[in-house]
Amino acid sequence: MKNRDFGGSSVAVEKSAMTNFARASIKSSNKVYTLDDPALDFRLTIPPGFGQWIYRVGFAKSLVNDALSNQFLKVYVSTKNTGNSTSFDECYREILAIRRFSIDEWKNLQKSCEKRNDFLCDEAGTKLGEKDKWVWAYTKSEN
């Protein structure tokens, strides 16, 4: 998978959410940040403009069965009016989610989309590409 450009500036990494924090690297070149985490099958490029951002890597329940099989990456930006709050939801908002699906799972999701199952189509997102036996797709936050 190639670098994908989405948006960001000064960097903070949420240590507790990392699969292996010591191995992840964030490199800066002309205020463009490249996230290279060995837990992921791709590198993510975040250009300047998003302010402080953090990311989380984990697994989510499949959209087509009960398996905990879909790896995800979520990128969050700091909100402006946090006051003294320590609540994650009040301090950060999600701007981007990238999720991995098996090719068979992606085909099932596409069939659901053809049958106008908008919920599954919206949750699956837009396909970024394929690598080996996986499909990567993204969803962007509305706000």
Coordinates of N, CA and C in Angstrom, one line a residue:
M1 N 0.9 -1.2 0.0 CA 0.0 0.0 0.0 C 0.9 1.2 0.0
K2 N 0.6 2.2 -0.8 CA 1.4 3.4 -0.9 C 0.9 4.4 0.2
N3 N 1.7 5.5 0.4 CA 1.4 6.6 1.3 C 0.0 7.2 0.9
R4 N -0.8 7.5 1.8 CA -2.0 8.2 1.6 C -1.9 9.6 2.3
D5 N -2.3 10.6 1.6 CA -2.3 12.0 2.2 C -3.6 12.3 2.7
F6 N -3.7 12.8 4.0 CA -4.9 13.2 4.6 C -4.9 14.6 5.3
G7 N -3.9 14.9 6.1 CA -3.8 16.2 6.8 C -3.3 16.2 8.2
G8 N -2.4 17.1 8.8 CA -1.9 17.2 10.2 C -0.8 18.2 10.5
S9 N -0.3 18.4 11.7 CA 0.8 19.3 12.0 C 1.6 18.8 13.2
S10 N 1.6 19.5 14.3 CA 2.4 19.0 15.5 C 1.8 17.7 15.9
V11 N 2.7 16.8 16.3 CA 2.3 15.4 16.5 C 2.3 15.0 18.0
A12 N 1.3 14.3 18.4 CA 1.2 13.6 19.7 C 0.7 12.2 19.4
V13 N 1.3 11.2 20.1 CA 0.9 9.8 19.8 C 0.3 9.3 21.1
E14 N -0.8 8.7 21.0 CA -1.5 8.1 22.2 C -0.8 6.8 22.5
K15 N 0.1 6.7 23.4 CA 0.9 5.6 23.7 C 0.1 4.4 24.1
S16 N -1.0 4.6 24.9 CA -1.8 3.4 25.4 C -2.5 2.7 24.3
A17 N -2.7 3.4 23.1 CA -3.4 2.7 22.0 C -2.5 2.0 21.0
M18 N -1.3 2.1 21.2 CA -0.3 1.6 20.2 C -0.1 0.1 20.4
T19 N 0.0 -0.7 19.4 CA 0.3 -2.1 19.4 C 1.7 -2.3 20.0
N20 N 2.7 -1.6 19.5 CA 4.0 -1.6 20.0 C 4.6 -0.2 19.8
F21 N 4.5 0.6 20.8 CA 4.8 2.0 20.6 C 6.3 2.2 20.3
A22 N 7.2 1.4 20.8 CA 8.6 1.6 20.6 C 9.0 1.4 19.1
R23 N 8.2 0.7 18.4 CA 8.6 0.4 17.0 C 8.0 1.4 16.0
A24 N 7.0 2.2 16.4 CA 6.3 3.2 15.5 C 7.2 4.4 15.4
S25 N 7.3 4.9 14.2 CA 8.0 6.1 14.0 C 7.2 7.2 13.2
I26 N 7.4 8.4 13.6 CA 6.8 9.5 12.9 C 7.9 10.4 12.4
K27 N 8.0 10.6 11.1 CA 9.1 11.4 10.6 C 8.5 12.6 10.0
S28 N 9.2 13.7 10.2 CA 8.8 15.0 9.7 C 9.7 15.5 8.6
S29 N 9.1 16.0 7.5 CA 9.8 16.6 6.4 C 9.0 17.7 5.9
N30 N 9.5 18.9 6.0 CA 8.7 20.1 5.6 C 7.3 20.2 6.2
K31 N 7.3 19.8 7.5 CA 6.0 19.8 8.3 C 5.0 18.8 7.7
V32 N 5.4 17.9 6.9 CA 4.5 16.8 6.5 C 5.0 15.6 7.3
Y33 N 4.1 14.9 8.0 CA 4.4 13.8 8.9 C 4.0 12.5 8.2
T34 N 5.0 11.5 8.3 CA 4.7 10.2 7.8 C 4.7 9.2 9.0
L35 N 3.6 8.6 9.2 CA 3.4 7.6 10.2 C 3.8 6.2 9.7
D36 N 4.8 5.6 10.3 CA 5.3 4.3 9.8 C 5.2 3.4 11.1
D37 N 4.1 2.6 11.2 CA 3.9 1.7 12.3 C 4.0 0.3 11.8
P38 N 4.8 -0.6 12.3 CA 4.9 -1.9 11.8 C 3.6 -2.7 12.1
A39 N 2.7 -2.2 12.9 CA 1.4 -2.9 13.1 C 0.5 -2.7 11.9
L40 N 0.9 -1.8 11.0 CA 0.1 -1.5 9.8 C 0.8 -2.0 8.5
D41 N 0.0 -2.2 7.5 CA 0.6 -2.7 6.2 C 0.8 -1.5 5.3
F42 N 0.8 -0.3 5.8 CA 1.0 0.9 4.9 C 1.6 2.0 5.8
R43 N 2.0 3.0 5.1 CA 2.5 4.3 5.7 C 1.4 5.3 5.5
L44 N 1.2 6.2 6.4 CA 0.2 7.3 6.3 C 0.9 8.6 6.3
T45 N 0.7 9.4 5.3 CA 1.3 10.8 5.3 C 0.2 11.8 5.7
I46 N 0.6 12.6 6.6 CA -0.4 13.6 7.2 C 0.3 15.0 6.9
P47 N -0.3 15.8 5.9 CA 0.3 17.1 5.6 C -0.1 18.1 6.7
P48 N 0.6 19.3 6.7 CA 0.3 20.3 7.7 C -1.1 20.8 7.6
G49 N -1.6 21.4 8.7 CA -2.9 22.1 8.7 C -3.9 21.5 9.7
F50 N -3.6 20.3 10.2 CA -4.6 19.7 11.1 C -4.3 20.0 12.6
G51 N -3.2 20.6 12.9 CA -2.9 20.9 14.3 C -2.4 19.6 15.0
Q52 N -2.6 19.6 16.2 CA -2.1 18.4 17.0 C -3.0 17.2 16.7
W53 N -2.4 16.0 16.4 CA -3.2 14.9 16.1 C -2.6 13.6 16.8
I54 N -3.4 12.6 17.0 CA -3.0 11.4 17.5 C -3.6 10.2 16.7
Y55 N -3.2 9.0 16.9 CA -3.8 7.9 16.2 C -3.9 6.7 17.1
R56 N -4.8 5.8 16.7 CA -5.1 4.6 17.4 C -5.1 3.4 16.4
V57 N -4.5 2.3 16.8 CA -4.6 1.1 16.0 C -5.2 0.0 16.8
G58 N -6.1 -0.8 16.2 CA -6.7 -1.9 17.0 C -7.5 -2.8 16.0
F59 N -8.4 -3.6 16.6 CA -9.2 -4.5 15.8 C -10.7 -4.2 16.1
A60 N -11.5 -4.4 15.1 CA -13.0 -4.2 15.2 C -13.7 -5.4 14.8
K61 N -14.9 -5.5 15.2 CA -15.8 -6.6 14.8 C -16.1 -6.5 13.3
S62 N -16.0 -7.6 12.6 CA -16.3 -7.7 11.2 C -17.7 -7.2 11.0
L63 N -18.0 -6.6 9.8 CA -19.3 -6.1 9.4 C -20.2 -7.3 8.9
V64 N -19.6 -8.4 8.6 CA -20.4 -9.5 8.0 C -20.5 -10.7 8.9
N65 N -19.7 -10.8 10.0 CA -19.8 -11.9 11.0 C -19.4 -11.4 12.3
D66 N -19.3 -12.3 13.3 CA -18.9 -11.9 14.7 C -17.5 -11.9 15.0
A67 N -16.6 -12.2 14.0 CA -15.2 -12.2 14.2 C -14.6 -10.9 14.5
L68 N -13.6 -10.8 15.4 CA -12.9 -9.6 15.7 C -11.7 -9.6 14.7
S69 N -12.0 -9.3 13.5 CA -11.0 -9.5 12.4 C -10.5 -8.3 11.7
N70 N -11.2 -7.2 11.8 CA -10.9 -6.0 11.0 C -9.9 -5.1 11.7
Q71 N -8.7 -5.0 11.2 CA -7.8 -4.1 11.8 C -8.2 -2.7 11.4
F72 N -8.0 -1.7 12.3 CA -8.3 -0.3 12.0 C -7.2 0.6 12.4
L73 N -7.2 1.8 11.8 CA -6.4 2.9 12.2 C -7.3 4.1 12.3
K74 N -7.3 4.8 13.4 CA -8.2 6.0 13.5 C -7.2 7.2 13.8
V75 N -7.5 8.3 13.1 CA -6.7 9.6 13.3 C -7.7 10.6 14.0
Y76 N -7.2 11.2 15.0 CA -8.0 12.2 15.8 C -7.2 13.5 15.8
V77 N -8.0 14.6 15.8 CA -7.4 16.0 16.0 C -7.9 16.5 17.3
S78 N -7.1 17.4 17.9 CA -7.4 18.1 19.1 C -8.5 19.1 18.9
T79 N -9.5 19.2 19.8 CA -10.5 20.2 19.7 C -10.1 21.4 20.3
K80 N -10.6 22.5 19.9 CA -10.2 23.8 20.4 C -10.7 24.2 21.9
N81 N -11.9 23.9 22.1 CA -12.5 24.3 23.4 C -12.7 23.2 24.4
T82 N -11.5 22.7 24.9 CA -11.6 21.6 25.8 C -11.7 22.0 27.3
G83 N -11.3 23.2 27.6 CA -11.3 23.7 29.0 C -10.4 22.8 29.8
N84 N -11.0 22.4 31.0 CA -10.2 21.5 31.9 C -10.6 20.0 31.7
S85 N -11.3 19.7 30.7 CA -11.8 18.3 30.5 C -10.6 17.4 30.3
T86 N -10.7 16.2 30.9 CA -9.8 15.1 30.6 C -10.4 14.0 29.8
S87 N -11.7 14.2 29.4 CA -12.4 13.2 28.6 C -11.8 13.2 27.2
F88 N -11.5 12.0 26.7 CA -11.0 11.9 25.4 C -11.9 12.4 24.3
D89 N -13.2 12.1 24.5 CA -14.2 12.5 23.5 C -14.4 14.0 23.4
E90 N -14.1 14.7 24.6 CA -14.2 16.1 24.6 C -12.9 16.8 24.1
C91 N -11.8 16.1 24.2 CA -10.5 16.7 23.8 C -10.1 16.4 22.4
Y92 N -10.7 15.3 21.8 CA -10.3 14.9 20.4 C -11.5 14.5 19.6
R93 N -11.4 14.7 18.3 CA -12.5 14.2 17.5 C -11.9 13.4 16.3
E94 N -12.6 12.4 15.9 CA -12.1 11.5 14.9 C -12.2 12.2 13.5
I95 N -11.2 12.1 12.7 CA -11.3 12.7 11.3 C -11.2 11.7 10.2
L96 N -10.6 10.5 10.6 CA -10.3 9.5 9.5 C -10.2 8.2 10.2
A97 N -10.9 7.2 9.5 CA -10.7 5.8 9.9 C -10.3 5.0 8.7
I98 N -9.3 4.1 8.8 CA -8.9 3.2 7.8 C -9.1 1.8 8.3
R99 N -9.7 1.0 7.6 CA -10.1 -0.4 8.0 C -9.7 -1.4 7.0
R100 N -9.2 -2.6 7.5 CA -8.8 -3.7 6.7 C -9.9 -4.8 6.7
F101 N -10.2 -5.2 5.4 CA -11.2 -6.3 5.2 C -10.5 -7.4 4.4
S102 N -10.9 -8.7 4.6 CA -10.5 -9.7 3.7 C -11.2 -9.5 2.4
I103 N -10.6 -10.0 1.3 CA -11.2 -9.9 0.0 C -12.6 -10.5 0.0
D104 N -12.8 -11.6 0.6 CA -14.1 -12.2 0.6 C -15.1 -11.4 1.3
E105 N -14.7 -10.8 2.5 CA -15.6 -9.9 3.2 C -15.9 -8.7 2.4
W106 N -14.9 -8.1 1.7 CA -15.2 -6.9 0.9 C -16.2 -7.3 -0.2
K107 N -16.1 -8.5 -0.8 CA -17.1 -8.9 -1.9 C -18.5 -9.0 -1.3
N108 N -18.6 -9.5 -0.1 CA -19.9 -9.6 0.6 C -20.5 -8.2 0.9
L109 N -19.6 -7.3 1.3 CA -20.0 -5.9 1.5 C -20.5 -5.2 0.2
Q110 N -19.8 -5.5 -0.9 CA -20.2 -4.9 -2.1 C -21.5 -5.4 -2.6
K111 N -21.8 -6.7 -2.4 CA -23.1 -7.3 -2.7 C -24.2 -6.6 -1.9
S112 N -23.9 -6.4 -0.6 CA -24.9 -5.7 0.3 C -25.1 -4.3 -0.3
C113 N -24.1 -3.6 -0.7 CA -24.3 -2.3 -1.3 C -25.1 -2.3 -2.5
E114 N -25.0 -3.3 -3.4 CA -25.8 -3.4 -4.6 C -27.3 -3.6 -4.2
K115 N -27.5 -4.2 -3.0 CA -28.9 -4.4 -2.6 C -29.4 -3.2 -1.8
R116 N -28.6 -2.1 -1.8 CA -29.0 -0.8 -1.2 C -29.0 -0.9 0.3
N117 N -28.1 -1.7 0.9 CA -27.9 -1.7 2.4 C -26.9 -0.5 2.7
D118 N -27.5 0.7 2.8 CA -26.7 1.9 3.0 C -25.9 1.8 4.3
F119 N -26.4 1.2 5.4 CA -25.6 1.2 6.6 C -24.3 0.5 6.4
L120 N -24.3 -0.7 5.8 CA -23.1 -1.5 5.6 C -22.1 -0.7 4.6
C121 N -22.7 -0.1 3.6 CA -21.9 0.7 2.6 C -21.2 1.8 3.3
D122 N -21.9 2.6 4.2 CA -21.3 3.7 4.9 C -20.3 3.2 5.8
E123 N -20.5 2.1 6.6 CA -19.5 1.6 7.5 C -18.3 1.1 6.8
A124 N -18.4 0.4 5.7 CA -17.3 -0.1 4.9 C -16.4 1.0 4.4
G125 N -17.0 2.1 3.9 CA -16.2 3.2 3.4 C -15.8 3.0 1.9
T126 N -14.8 3.8 1.6 CA -14.3 3.9 0.2 C -13.0 3.1 0.1
K127 N -13.0 2.2 -0.9 CA -11.8 1.4 -1.1 C -10.5 2.2 -1.4
L128 N -9.4 2.0 -0.7 CA -8.2 2.6 -1.0 C -7.3 1.7 -1.9
G129 N -7.3 0.4 -1.7 CA -6.6 -0.5 -2.5 C -6.5 -1.9 -1.9
E130 N -5.8 -2.8 -2.6 CA -5.7 -4.2 -2.2 C -4.2 -4.5 -2.0
K131 N -3.9 -5.4 -1.0 CA -2.6 -5.9 -0.9 C -2.7 -7.3 -0.4
D132 N -2.1 -8.3 -1.1 CA -2.2 -9.7 -0.7 C -3.6 -10.1 -0.7
K133 N -4.1 -10.5 0.5 CA -5.5 -11.0 0.6 C -6.4 -10.0 1.3
W134 N -5.9 -8.7 1.4 CA -6.7 -7.7 2.1 C -7.1 -6.5 1.3
V135 N -8.2 -5.9 1.7 CA -8.7 -4.7 1.1 C -8.7 -3.6 2.2
W136 N -8.2 -2.4 1.9 CA -8.2 -1.3 2.8 C -9.2 -0.3 2.3
A137 N -10.0 0.2 3.2 CA -11.0 1.2 2.9 C -11.0 2.3 4.0
Y138 N -11.5 3.5 3.6 CA -11.5 4.6 4.6 C -12.8 5.3 4.7
T139 N -13.1 5.9 5.9 CA -14.2 6.7 6.1 C -13.7 8.0 6.7
K140 N -14.3 9.1 6.3 CA -13.9 10.4 6.9 C -15.1 10.9 7.7
S141 N -14.7 11.7 8.8 CA -15.7 12.2 9.6 C -16.5 13.3 8.9
E142 N -17.8 13.5 9.2 CA -18.6 14.5 8.6 C -18.3 15.9 9.2
N143 N -17.8 16.0 10.4 CA -17.6 17.3 11.0 C -16.2 17.7 11.0

